[in-house]
PDB file of C-alpha atoms in Angstrom:
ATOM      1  CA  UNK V 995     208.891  73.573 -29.255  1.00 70.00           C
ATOM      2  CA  UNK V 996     212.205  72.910 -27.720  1.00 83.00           C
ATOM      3  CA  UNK V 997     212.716  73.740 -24.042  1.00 90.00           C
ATOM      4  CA  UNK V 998     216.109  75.891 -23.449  1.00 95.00           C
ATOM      5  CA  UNK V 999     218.485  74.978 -20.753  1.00 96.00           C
ATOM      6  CA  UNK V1000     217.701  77.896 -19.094  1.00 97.00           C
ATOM      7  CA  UNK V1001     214.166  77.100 -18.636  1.00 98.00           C
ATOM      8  CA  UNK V1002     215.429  73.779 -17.275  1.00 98.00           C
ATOM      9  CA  UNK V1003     217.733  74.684 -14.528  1.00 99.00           C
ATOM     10  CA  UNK V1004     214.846  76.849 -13.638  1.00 98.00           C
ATOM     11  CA  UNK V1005     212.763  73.438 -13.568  1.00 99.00           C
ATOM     12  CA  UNK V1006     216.120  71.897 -11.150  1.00 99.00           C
ATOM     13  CA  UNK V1007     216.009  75.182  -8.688  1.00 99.00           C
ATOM     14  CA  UNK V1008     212.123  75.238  -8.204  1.00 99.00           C
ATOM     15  CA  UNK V1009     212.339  71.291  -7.273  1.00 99.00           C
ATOM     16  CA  UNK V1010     214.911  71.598  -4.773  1.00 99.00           C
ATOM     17  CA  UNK V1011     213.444  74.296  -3.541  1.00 99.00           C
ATOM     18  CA  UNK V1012     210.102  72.457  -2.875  1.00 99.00           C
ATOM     19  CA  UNK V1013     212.163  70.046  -1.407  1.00 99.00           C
ATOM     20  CA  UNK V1014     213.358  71.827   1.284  1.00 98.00           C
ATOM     21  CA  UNK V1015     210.039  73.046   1.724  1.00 98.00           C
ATOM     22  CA  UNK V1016     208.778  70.061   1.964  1.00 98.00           C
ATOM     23  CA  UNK V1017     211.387  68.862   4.347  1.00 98.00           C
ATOM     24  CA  UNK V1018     211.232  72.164   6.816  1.00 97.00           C
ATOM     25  CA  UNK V1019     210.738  70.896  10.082  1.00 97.00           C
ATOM     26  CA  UNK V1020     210.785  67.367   9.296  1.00 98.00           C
ATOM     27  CA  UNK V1021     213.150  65.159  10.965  1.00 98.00           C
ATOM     28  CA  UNK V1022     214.428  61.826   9.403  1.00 98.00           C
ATOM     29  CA  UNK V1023     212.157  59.850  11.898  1.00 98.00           C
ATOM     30  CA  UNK V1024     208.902  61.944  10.507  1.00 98.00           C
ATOM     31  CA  UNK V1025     210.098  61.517   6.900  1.00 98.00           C
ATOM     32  CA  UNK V1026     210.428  57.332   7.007  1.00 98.00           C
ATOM     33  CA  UNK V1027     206.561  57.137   8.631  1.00 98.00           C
ATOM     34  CA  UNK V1028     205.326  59.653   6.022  1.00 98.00           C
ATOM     35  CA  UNK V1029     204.819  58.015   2.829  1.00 98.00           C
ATOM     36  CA  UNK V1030     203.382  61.132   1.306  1.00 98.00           C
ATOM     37  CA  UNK V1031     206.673  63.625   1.904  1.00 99.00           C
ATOM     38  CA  UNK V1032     208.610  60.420   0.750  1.00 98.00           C
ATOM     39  CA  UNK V1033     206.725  60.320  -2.360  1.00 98.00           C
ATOM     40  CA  UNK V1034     206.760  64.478  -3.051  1.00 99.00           C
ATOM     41  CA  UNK V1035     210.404  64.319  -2.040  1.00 99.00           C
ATOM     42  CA  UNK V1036     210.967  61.397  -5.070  1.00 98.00           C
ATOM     43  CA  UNK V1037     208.899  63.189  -7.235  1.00 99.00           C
ATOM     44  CA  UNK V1038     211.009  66.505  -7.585  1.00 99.00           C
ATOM     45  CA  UNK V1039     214.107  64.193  -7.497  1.00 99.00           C
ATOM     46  CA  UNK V1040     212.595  62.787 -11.023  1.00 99.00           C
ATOM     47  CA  UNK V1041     212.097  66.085 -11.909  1.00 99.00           C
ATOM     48  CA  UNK V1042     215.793  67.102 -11.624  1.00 99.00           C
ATOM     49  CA  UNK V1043     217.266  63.868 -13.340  1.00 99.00           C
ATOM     50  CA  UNK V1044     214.724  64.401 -16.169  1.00 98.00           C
ATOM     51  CA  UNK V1045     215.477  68.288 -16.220  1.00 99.00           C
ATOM     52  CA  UNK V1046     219.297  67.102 -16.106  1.00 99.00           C
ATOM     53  CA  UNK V1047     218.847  64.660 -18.791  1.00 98.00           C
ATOM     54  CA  UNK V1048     217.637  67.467 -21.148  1.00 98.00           C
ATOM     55  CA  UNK V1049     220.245  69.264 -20.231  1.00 98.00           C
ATOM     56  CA  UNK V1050     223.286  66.952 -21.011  1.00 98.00           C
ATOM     57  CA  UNK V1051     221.580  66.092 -24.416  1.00 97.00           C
ATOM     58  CA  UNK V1052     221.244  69.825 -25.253  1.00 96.00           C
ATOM     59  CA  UNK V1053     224.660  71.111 -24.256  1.00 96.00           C
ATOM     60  CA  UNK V1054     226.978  68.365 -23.034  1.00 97.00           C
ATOM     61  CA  UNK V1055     229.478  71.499 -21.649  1.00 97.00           C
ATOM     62  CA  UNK V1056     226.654  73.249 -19.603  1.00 97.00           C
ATOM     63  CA  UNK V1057     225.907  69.774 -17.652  1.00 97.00           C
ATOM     64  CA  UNK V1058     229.280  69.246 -17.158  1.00 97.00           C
ATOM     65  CA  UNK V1059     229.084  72.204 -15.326  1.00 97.00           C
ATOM     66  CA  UNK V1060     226.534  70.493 -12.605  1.00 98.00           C
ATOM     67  CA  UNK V1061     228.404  68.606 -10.145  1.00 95.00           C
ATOM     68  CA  UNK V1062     227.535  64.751 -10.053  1.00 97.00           C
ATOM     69  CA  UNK V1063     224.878  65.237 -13.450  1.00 98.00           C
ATOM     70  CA  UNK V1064     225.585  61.924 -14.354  1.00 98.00           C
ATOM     71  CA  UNK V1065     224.916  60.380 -10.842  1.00 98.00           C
ATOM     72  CA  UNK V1066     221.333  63.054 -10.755  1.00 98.00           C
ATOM     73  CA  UNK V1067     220.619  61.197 -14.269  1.00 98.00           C
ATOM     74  CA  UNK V1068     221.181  57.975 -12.591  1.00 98.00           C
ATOM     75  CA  UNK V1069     219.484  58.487  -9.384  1.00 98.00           C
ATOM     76  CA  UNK V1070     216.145  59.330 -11.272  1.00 98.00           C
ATOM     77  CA  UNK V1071     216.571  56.315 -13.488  1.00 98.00           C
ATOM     78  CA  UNK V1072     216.463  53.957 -10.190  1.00 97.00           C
ATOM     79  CA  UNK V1073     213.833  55.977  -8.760  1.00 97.00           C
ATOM     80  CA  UNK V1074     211.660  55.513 -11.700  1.00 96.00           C
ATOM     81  CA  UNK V1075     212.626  52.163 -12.912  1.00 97.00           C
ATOM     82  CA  UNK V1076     213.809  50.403  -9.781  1.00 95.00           C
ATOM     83  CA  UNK V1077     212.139  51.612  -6.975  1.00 91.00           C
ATOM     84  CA  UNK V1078     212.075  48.696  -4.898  1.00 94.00           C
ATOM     85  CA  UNK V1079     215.864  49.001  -4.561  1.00 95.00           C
ATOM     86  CA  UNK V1080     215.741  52.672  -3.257  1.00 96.00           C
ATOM     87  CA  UNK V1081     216.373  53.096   0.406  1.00 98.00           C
ATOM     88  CA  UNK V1082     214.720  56.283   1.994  1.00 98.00           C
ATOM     89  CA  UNK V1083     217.764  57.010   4.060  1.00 98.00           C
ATOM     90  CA  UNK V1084     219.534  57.753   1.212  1.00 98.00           C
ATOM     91  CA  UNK V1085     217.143  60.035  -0.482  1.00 98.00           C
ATOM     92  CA  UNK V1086     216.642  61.881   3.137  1.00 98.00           C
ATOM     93  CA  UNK V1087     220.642  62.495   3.243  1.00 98.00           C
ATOM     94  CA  UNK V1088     220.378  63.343  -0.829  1.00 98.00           C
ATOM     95  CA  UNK V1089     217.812  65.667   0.347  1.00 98.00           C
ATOM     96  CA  UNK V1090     219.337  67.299   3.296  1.00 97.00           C
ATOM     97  CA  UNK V1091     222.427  67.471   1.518  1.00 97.00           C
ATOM     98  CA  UNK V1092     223.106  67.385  -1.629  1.00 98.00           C
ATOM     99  CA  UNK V1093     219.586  69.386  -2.980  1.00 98.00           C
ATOM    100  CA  UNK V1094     220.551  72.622  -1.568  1.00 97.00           C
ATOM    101  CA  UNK V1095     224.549  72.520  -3.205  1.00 98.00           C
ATOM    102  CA  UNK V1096     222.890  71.604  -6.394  1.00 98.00           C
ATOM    103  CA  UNK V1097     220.278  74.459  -6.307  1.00 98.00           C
ATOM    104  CA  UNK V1098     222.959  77.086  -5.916  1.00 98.00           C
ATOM    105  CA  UNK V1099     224.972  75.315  -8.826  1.00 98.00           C
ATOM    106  CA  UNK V1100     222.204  75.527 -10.775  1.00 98.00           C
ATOM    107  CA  UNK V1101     221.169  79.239  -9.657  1.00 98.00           C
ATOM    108  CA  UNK V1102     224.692  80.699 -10.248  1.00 98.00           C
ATOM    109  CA  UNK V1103     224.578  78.673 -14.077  1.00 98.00           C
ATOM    110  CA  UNK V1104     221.151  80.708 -14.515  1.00 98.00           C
ATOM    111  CA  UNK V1105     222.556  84.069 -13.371  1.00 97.00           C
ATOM    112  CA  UNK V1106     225.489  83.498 -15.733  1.00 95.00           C
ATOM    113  CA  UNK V1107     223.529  82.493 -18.753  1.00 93.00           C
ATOM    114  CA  UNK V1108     220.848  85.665 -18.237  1.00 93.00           C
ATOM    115  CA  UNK V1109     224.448  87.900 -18.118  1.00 91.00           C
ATOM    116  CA  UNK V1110     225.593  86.416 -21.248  1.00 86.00           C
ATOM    117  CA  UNK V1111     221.717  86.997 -23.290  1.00 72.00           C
TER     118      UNK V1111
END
């Protein structure tokens, strides 16, 4: 059974909201000696560019509604397939920065799809 976009940015605001979580109290200098938040962190990351993915293949106009989806798409493609070429500074500032402005993208999409049904 097909997945609906809804149930996907649903997927996108759970993961960056377990990465803040995650993050909470957790300076840069914590997150480069902690392999294990690193590795959470990447993991919901890969969730979101999958989750993305599905998305633009579903309904090309509702991704172009998420700021940078190709980039998100991209992003998980390096962390998956060219990890050795990802620099944890990076994902830290994605984190810190970008995460929470795509989570309330994504949660005002939801709340505008769920007024539409």
């Amino acid at each position: 059974m097909r997945r609906s976009a809804l149930a996907y940015l649903r997927d996108i605001v759970d993961a960056c909201d377990s990465v803040v979580a995650t993050l909470s109290g957790v300076d840069v200098e914590a997150y480069l000696a902690n392999r294990t938040i690193r590795s959470a962190v990447e993991r919901e990351f890969t969730i979101i560019g999958e989750a993305v993915n599905a998305i633009s293949r579903q309904n090309p106009e509702l991704a172009g509604q998420i700021s940078n989806a190709r980039k998100i798409v991209g992003f998980r493609n390096q962390l998956v397939h060219d990890y050795i070429a990802i620099r944890d500074e990076v994902v830290w500032a994605i984190a810190q920065h970008d995460a929470p402005v795509l989570r309330e993208e994504c949660r005002a999409l939801i709340d505008d799809l769920e007024r539409a049904d």
